XYZ file of C-alpha atoms in Angstrom:
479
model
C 59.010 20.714 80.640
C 55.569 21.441 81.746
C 56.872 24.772 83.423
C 58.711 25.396 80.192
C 55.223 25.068 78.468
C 53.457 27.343 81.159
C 56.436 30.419 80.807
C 55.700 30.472 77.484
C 51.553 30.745 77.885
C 51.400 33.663 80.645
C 54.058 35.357 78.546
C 51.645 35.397 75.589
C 49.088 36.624 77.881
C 50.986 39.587 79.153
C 52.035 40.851 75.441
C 48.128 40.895 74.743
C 47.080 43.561 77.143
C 48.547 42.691 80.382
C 45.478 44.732 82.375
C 42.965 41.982 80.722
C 40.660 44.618 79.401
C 40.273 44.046 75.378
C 41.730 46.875 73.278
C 38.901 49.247 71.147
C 38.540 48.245 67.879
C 39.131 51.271 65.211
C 37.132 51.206 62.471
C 40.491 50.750 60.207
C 41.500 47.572 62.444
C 37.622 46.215 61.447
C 37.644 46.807 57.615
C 41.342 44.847 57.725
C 39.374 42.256 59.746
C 36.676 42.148 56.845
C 39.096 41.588 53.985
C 40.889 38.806 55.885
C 37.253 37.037 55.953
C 36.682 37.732 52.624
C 40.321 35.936 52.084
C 39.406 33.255 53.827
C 36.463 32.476 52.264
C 36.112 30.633 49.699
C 35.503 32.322 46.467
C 31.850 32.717 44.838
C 30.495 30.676 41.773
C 32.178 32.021 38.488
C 29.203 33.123 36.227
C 29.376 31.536 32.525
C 31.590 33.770 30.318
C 30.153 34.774 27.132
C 31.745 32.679 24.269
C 34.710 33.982 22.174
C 34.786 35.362 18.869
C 36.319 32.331 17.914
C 33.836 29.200 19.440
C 31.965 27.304 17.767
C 28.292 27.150 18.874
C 25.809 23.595 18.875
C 24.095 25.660 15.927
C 27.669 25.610 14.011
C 28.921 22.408 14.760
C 25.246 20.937 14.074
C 25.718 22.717 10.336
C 29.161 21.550 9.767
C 27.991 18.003 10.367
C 24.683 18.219 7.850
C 27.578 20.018 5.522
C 29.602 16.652 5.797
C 26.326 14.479 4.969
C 25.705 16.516 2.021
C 28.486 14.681 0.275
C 27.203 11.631 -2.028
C 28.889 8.916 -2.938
C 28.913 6.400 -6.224
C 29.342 2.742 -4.463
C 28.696 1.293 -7.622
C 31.967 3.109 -9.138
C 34.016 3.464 -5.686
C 35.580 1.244 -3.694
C 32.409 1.610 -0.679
C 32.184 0.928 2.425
C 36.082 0.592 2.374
C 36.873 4.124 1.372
C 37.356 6.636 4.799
C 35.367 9.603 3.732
C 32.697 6.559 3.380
C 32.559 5.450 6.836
C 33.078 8.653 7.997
C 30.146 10.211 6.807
C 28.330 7.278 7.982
C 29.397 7.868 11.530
C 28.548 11.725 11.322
C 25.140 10.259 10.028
C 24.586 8.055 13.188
C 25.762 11.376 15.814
C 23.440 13.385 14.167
C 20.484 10.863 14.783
C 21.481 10.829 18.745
C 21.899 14.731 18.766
C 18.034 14.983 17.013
C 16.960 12.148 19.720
C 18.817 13.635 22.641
C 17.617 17.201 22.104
C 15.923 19.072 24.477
C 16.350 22.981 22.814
C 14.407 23.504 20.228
C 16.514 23.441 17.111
C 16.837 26.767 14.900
C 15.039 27.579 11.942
C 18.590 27.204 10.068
C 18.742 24.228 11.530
C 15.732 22.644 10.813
C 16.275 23.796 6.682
C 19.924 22.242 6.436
C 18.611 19.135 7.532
C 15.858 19.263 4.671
C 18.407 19.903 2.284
C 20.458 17.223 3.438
C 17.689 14.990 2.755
C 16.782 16.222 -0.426
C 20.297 15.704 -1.748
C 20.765 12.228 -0.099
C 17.245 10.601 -1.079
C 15.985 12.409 -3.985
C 18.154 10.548 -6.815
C 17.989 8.463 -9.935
C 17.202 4.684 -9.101
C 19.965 2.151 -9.821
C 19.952 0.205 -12.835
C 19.013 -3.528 -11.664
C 22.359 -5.804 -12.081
C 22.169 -9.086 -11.431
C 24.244 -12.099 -11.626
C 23.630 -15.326 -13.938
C 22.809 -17.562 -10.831
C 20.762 -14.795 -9.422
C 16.751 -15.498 -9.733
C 14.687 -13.215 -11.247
C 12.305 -12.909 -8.176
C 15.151 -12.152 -6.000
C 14.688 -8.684 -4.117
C 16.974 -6.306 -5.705
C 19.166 -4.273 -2.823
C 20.603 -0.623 -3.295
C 24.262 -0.628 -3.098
C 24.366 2.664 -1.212
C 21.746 1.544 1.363
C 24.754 1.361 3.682
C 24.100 5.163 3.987
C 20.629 5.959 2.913
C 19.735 3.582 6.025
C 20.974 6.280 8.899
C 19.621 8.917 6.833
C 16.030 7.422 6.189
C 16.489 7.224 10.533
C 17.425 10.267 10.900
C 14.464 11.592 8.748
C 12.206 9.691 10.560
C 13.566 10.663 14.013
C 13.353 14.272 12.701
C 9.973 14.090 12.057
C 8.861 12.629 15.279
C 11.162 15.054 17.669
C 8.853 17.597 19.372
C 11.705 19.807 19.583
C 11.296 20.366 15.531
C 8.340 23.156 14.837
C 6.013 22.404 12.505
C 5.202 25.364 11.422
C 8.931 26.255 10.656
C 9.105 22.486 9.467
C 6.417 23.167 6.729
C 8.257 25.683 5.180
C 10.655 23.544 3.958
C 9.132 20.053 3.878
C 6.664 21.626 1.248
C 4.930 19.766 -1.540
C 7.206 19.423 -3.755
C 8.868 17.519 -0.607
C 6.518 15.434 0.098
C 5.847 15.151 -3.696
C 9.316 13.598 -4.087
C 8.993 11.487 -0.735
C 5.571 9.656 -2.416
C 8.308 9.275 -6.055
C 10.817 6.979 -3.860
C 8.133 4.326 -3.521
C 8.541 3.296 -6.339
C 12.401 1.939 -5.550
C 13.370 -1.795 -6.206
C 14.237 -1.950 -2.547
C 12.324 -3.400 -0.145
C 14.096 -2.078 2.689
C 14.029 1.628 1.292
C 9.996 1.260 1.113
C 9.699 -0.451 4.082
C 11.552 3.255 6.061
C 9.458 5.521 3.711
C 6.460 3.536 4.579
C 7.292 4.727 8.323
C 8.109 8.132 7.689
C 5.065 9.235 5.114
C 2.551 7.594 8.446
C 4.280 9.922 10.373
C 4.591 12.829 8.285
C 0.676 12.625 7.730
C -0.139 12.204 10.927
C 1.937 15.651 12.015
C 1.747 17.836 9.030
C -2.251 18.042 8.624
C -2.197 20.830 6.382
C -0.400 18.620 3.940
C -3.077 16.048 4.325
C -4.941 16.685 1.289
C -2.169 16.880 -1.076
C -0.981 13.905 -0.127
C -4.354 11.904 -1.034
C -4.296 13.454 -4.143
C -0.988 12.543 -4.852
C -1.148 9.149 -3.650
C -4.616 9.046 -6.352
C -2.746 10.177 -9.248
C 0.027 7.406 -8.780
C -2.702 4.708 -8.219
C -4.028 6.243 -11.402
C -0.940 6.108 -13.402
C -0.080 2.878 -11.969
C -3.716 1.402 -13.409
C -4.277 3.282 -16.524
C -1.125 4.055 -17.685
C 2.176 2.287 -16.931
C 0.784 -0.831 -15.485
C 3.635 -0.993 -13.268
C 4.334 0.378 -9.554
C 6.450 -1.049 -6.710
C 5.497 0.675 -3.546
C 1.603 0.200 -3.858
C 1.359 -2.478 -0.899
C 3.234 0.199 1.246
C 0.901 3.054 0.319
C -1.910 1.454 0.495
C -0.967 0.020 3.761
C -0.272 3.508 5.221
C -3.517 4.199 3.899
C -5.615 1.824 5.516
C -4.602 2.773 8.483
C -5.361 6.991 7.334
C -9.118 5.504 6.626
C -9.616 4.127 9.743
C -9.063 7.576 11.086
C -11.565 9.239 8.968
C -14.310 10.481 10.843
C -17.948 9.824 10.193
C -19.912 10.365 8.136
C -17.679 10.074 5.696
C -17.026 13.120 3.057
C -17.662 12.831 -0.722
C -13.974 13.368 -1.507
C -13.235 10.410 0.829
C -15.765 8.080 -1.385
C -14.714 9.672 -4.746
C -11.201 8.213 -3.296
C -12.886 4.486 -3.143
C -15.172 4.399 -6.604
C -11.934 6.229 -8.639
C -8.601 4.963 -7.027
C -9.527 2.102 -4.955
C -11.663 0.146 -7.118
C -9.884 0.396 -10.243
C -6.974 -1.404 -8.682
C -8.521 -4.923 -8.926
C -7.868 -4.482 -13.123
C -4.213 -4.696 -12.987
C -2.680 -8.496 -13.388
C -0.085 -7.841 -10.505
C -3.379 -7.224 -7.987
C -2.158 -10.445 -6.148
C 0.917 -8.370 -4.823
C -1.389 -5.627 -3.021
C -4.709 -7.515 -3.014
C -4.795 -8.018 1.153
C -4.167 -4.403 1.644
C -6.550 -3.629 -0.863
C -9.027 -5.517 0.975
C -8.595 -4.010 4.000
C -8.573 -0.159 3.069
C -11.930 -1.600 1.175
C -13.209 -2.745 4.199
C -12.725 -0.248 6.636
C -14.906 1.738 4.129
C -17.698 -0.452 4.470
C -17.160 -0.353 8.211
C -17.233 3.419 8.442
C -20.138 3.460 6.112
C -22.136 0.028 5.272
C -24.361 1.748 2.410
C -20.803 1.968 0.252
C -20.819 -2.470 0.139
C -23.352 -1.795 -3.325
C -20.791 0.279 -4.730
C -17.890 -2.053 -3.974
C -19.576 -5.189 -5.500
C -20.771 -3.402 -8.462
C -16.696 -2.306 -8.568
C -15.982 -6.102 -8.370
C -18.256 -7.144 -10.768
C -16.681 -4.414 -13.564
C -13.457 -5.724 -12.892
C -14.731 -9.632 -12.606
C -10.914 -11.601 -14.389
C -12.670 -13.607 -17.568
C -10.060 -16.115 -18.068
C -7.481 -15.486 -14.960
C -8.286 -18.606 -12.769
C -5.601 -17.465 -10.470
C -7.237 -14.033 -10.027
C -11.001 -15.293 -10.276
C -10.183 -17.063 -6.845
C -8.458 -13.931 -5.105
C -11.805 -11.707 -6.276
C -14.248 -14.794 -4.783
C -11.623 -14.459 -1.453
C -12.348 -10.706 -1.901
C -15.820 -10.867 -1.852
C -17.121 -13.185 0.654
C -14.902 -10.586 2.908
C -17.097 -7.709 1.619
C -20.037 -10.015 2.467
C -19.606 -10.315 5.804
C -20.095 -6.912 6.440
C -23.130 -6.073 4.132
C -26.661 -5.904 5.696
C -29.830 -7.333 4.518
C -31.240 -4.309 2.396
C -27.642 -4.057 0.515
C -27.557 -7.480 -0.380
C -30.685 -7.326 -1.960
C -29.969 -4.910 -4.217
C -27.210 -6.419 -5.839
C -27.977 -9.909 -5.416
C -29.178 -10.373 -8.911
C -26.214 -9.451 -10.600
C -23.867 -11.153 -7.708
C -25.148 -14.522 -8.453
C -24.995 -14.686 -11.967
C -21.339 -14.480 -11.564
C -21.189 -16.661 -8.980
C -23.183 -19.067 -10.768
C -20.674 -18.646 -13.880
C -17.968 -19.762 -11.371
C -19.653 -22.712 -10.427
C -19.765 -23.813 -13.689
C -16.105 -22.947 -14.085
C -13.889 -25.845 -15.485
C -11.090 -24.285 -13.187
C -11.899 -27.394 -10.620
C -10.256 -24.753 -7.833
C -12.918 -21.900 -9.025
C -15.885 -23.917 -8.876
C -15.180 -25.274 -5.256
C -14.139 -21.850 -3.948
C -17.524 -20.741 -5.139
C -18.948 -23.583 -3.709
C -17.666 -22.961 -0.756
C -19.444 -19.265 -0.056
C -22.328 -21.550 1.601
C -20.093 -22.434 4.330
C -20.147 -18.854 5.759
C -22.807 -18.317 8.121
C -23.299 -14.817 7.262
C -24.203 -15.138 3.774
C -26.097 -18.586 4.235
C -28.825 -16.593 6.148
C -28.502 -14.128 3.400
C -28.975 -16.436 0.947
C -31.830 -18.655 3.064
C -33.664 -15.294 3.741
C -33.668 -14.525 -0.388
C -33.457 -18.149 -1.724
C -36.752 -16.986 -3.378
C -34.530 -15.236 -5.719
C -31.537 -16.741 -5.684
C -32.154 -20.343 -5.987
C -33.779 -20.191 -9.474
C -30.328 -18.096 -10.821
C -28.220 -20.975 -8.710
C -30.221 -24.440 -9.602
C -29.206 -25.097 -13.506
C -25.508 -24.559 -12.293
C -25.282 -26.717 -9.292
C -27.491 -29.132 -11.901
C -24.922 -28.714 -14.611
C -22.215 -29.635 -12.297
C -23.704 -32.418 -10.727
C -24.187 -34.240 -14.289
C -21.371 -33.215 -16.300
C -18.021 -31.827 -14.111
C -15.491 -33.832 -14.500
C -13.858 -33.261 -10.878
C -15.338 -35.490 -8.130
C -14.273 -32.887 -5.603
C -16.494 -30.469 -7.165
C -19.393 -33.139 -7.383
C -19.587 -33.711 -3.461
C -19.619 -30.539 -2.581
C -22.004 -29.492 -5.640
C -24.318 -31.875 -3.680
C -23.260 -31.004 -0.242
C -25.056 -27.681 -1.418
C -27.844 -29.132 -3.493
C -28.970 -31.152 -0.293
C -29.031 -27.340 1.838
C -31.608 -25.914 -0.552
C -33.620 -28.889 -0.195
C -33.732 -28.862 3.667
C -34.251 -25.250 3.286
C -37.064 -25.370 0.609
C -37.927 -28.513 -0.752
C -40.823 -26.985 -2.836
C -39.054 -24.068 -4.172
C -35.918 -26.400 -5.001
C -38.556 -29.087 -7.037
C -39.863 -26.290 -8.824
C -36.608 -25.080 -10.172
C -35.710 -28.685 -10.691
C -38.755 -28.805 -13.192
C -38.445 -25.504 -14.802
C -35.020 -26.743 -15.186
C -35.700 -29.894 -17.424
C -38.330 -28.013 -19.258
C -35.807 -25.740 -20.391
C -33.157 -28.470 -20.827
C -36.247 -30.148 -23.336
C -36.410 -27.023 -25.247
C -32.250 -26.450 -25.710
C -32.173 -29.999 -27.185
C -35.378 -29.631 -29.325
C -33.992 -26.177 -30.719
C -30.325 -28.456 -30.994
C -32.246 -30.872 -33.440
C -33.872 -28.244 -35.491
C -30.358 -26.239 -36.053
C -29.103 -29.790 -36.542
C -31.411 -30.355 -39.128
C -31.213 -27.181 -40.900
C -27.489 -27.615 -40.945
C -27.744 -31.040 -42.860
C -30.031 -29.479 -45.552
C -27.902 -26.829 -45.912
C -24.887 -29.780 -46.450
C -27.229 -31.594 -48.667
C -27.671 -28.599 -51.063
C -24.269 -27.528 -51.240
C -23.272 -31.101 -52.430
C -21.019 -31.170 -55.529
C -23.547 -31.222 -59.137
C -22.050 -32.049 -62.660
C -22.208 -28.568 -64.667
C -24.474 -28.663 -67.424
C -24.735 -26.867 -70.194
C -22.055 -23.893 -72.564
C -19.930 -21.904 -70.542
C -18.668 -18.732 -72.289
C -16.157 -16.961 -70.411
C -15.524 -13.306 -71.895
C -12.101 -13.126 -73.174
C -10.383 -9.417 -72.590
C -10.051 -7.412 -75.410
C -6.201 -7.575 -76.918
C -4.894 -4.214 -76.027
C -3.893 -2.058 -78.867
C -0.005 -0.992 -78.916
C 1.022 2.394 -78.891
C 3.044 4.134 -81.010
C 4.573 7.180 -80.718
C 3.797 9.912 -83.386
C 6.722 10.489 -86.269
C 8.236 13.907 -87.015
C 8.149 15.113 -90.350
């Protein structure tokens, strides 16, 4: 076997040149050698074919989609979230918010306006007409029906918005004023939910479209406007003023005259609506980030207060006092003297409040530390406006509550100034003496008066005229 195997080797051998010297290579024989490499080989990386006439591009299929979305439906008249084309635009809705958030291109300028127009069309509609049930309470939030779509699109919108792959300068073309104009109109929806998203997407959109920035305070002014002077009714101020306090804190100091024309004729005014107790903490705190990017403004807020002081809303007297031992915190010495005067009359009307939860929430102002060194430091001036309240209440209120603390604060003054205090103590029954002496007088005057206009016998004729018997008239015969 083996020399079977060897026969066939040296046979091999003697076909290939028998001599052992190579053969030339011709330069035919080489070029066939080439191509047989070549064939070997394997091939070379096919280079991306241009697309067909008939494909679809990501800027086509991205239009088809917002073309889809542009479709509105009625759940209050259709059968909803059961119908097909329902839950079908709903799931074109939900790729189109991964595509936005997944993008790394840039997305085209025709792009960037379907998607505005989509929005426009979804969001930008009549409210629904508020139907409840018999069992249903009245203060039960009231829920769009066709939140099942406006949902993914308020996301989308928002997602939109925040992608840096959207240009704002291309953006701003089509997210104009009248946009935005529309956006601030949708606060004013029944549902919480839908001014929760908007609430999200107007911080963002005035945080990345600054040229829009002053538009959008004035808008925001004239619906606080409307909202005080005109329709006394708004549901989306909480949310805008929230977004706002967060736009003051970013105003840079000092602060510009438009920015405190914003405070005095928007901001202030809102404490005169009854409904203030929905919005009052974020009123609060857009007020007091003013004062906090510009102490000199607390005046102007307490004189504000004052204006708007409730006369015979218990409820809302306590909210204002809550209001304004906030602002009193922050205000400095030379401030508080300015308005001091003024400030404690009122106060010292709510002391004498028969509200028992008025008078003790004024009472209790003197357990903040700030203001009691206010007060200690001007007690020359305050205590005499204070004394014949905390005097009236600690003789005639008919709350005990009110009584201990009335003396709680009595017995402060004294261990702060015990002269001062006995000297408003006297000037205090000197004029109590002269109310009840000038009581008497009117008392007396009024029994004279009482006396004189007692019932007297008449004496004497009375003639009463008796009217002339008018003479009939008759009509004038023809002859």
């Amino acid at each position: 076997m083996w020399k079977q195997f060897l026969g066939k080797i040296s046979r091999k051998s003697a076909k290939s040149g028998g001599g052992g010297s190579p053969p030339e290579k011709s330069p035919r024989g080489g070029a066939n050698g080439a191509e047989a490499e070549l064939r070997a080989s394997p091939p070379p990386p096919a280079s991306p074919a241009p697309p067909a006439a008939g494909a679809e591009t990501r800027e086509d299929v991205f239009l088809q989609k917002l073309n889809i979305c542009c479709v509105v439906f009625d759940f209050a008249a259709e059968r909803g979230r059961d119908s097909p084309e329902v839950e079908r635009k709903r799931q074109v809705l939900l790729s189109l918010v991964d595509c936005v958030s997944a993008a790394e291109e840039p997305l085209t300028e025709a792009m960037i306006s379907a998607c505005v127009r989509m929005f426009a069309i979804n969001l930008f509609r009549v409210f629904p007409p508020k139907v409840r049930s018999l069992a249903s309470d009245e203060d039960e939030p009231f829920f769009d029906p066709s939140w099942y779509h406006l949902q993914v699109v308020y996301e989308l919108l928002l997602r939109f918005v925040m992608s840096p792959v959207v240009d704002v300068k291309v953006a701003r073309k089509y997210m104009d004023n009248s946009f935005i104009s529309r956006l601030l109109d949708l606060f004013d929806s029944d549902d919480p939910r839908e001014r929760e998203c908007l609430k999200s997407v107007l911080h963002r959109v005035y945080g990345k479209f600054m040229g829009n920035r002053p538009f959008i305070r004035k808008a925001v002014s004239n619906i606080f406007y409307r909202f005080v002077f005109e329709t006394d009714h708004h549901n989306g101020i909480a949310e805008l003023l929230e977004v706002f306090g967060s736009v003051i804190s970013g105003f840079a100091r000092p602060l510009k005259e438009e920015h405190k024309l914003f405070l005095w004729k928007a901001l202030i005014p809102l404490h005169k609506p009854k409904t203030v107790g929905m919005y009052l903490p974020q009123l609060t705190y857009c007020i007091t980030q003013f004062i906090e990017k510009e102490p000199k403004l607390t005046g102007t807020v307490i004189r504000g207060l004052l204006k708007y002081w409730p006369v015979t809303n218990s409820q809302k007297e306590m909210m204002f006092l809550g209001e304004l031992e906030e602002v009193l915190e922050l205000t400095e010495m030379a401030d508080f003297q300015k308005c001091a005067v003024p400030l404690f009359r009122r106060i010292a009307h709510c002391l004498n409040s028969s509200h028992f939860q008025v008078a003790e929430r004024a009472l209790f102002l003197w357990n903040n530390e700030h203001l009691f060194d206010l007060i200690s430091l001007n007690r020359q001036v305050i205590l005499p406006i204070i004394y014949p309240a905390l005097e009236r209440n600690a003789r005639w209120h008919w709350n005990q509550s009110v009584l201990n603390v009335t003396m709680n604060v009595r017995k402060m003054f004294l261990d702060m100034d015990e002269k001062l205090l006995l000297a408003c103590q006297s000037n205090f029954q000197e004029e109590e003496e002269k109310r009840a002496a000038s009581e008497e007088r009117r008392r007396l005057v009024w029994e004279r008066l009482e006396k004189n206009a007692a019932f007297r016998p008449v004496t004497g004729d009375i003639r009463f005229a008796v009217p002339p018997t008018p003479v009939p008239l008759v009509a004038p015969t023809m002859t």
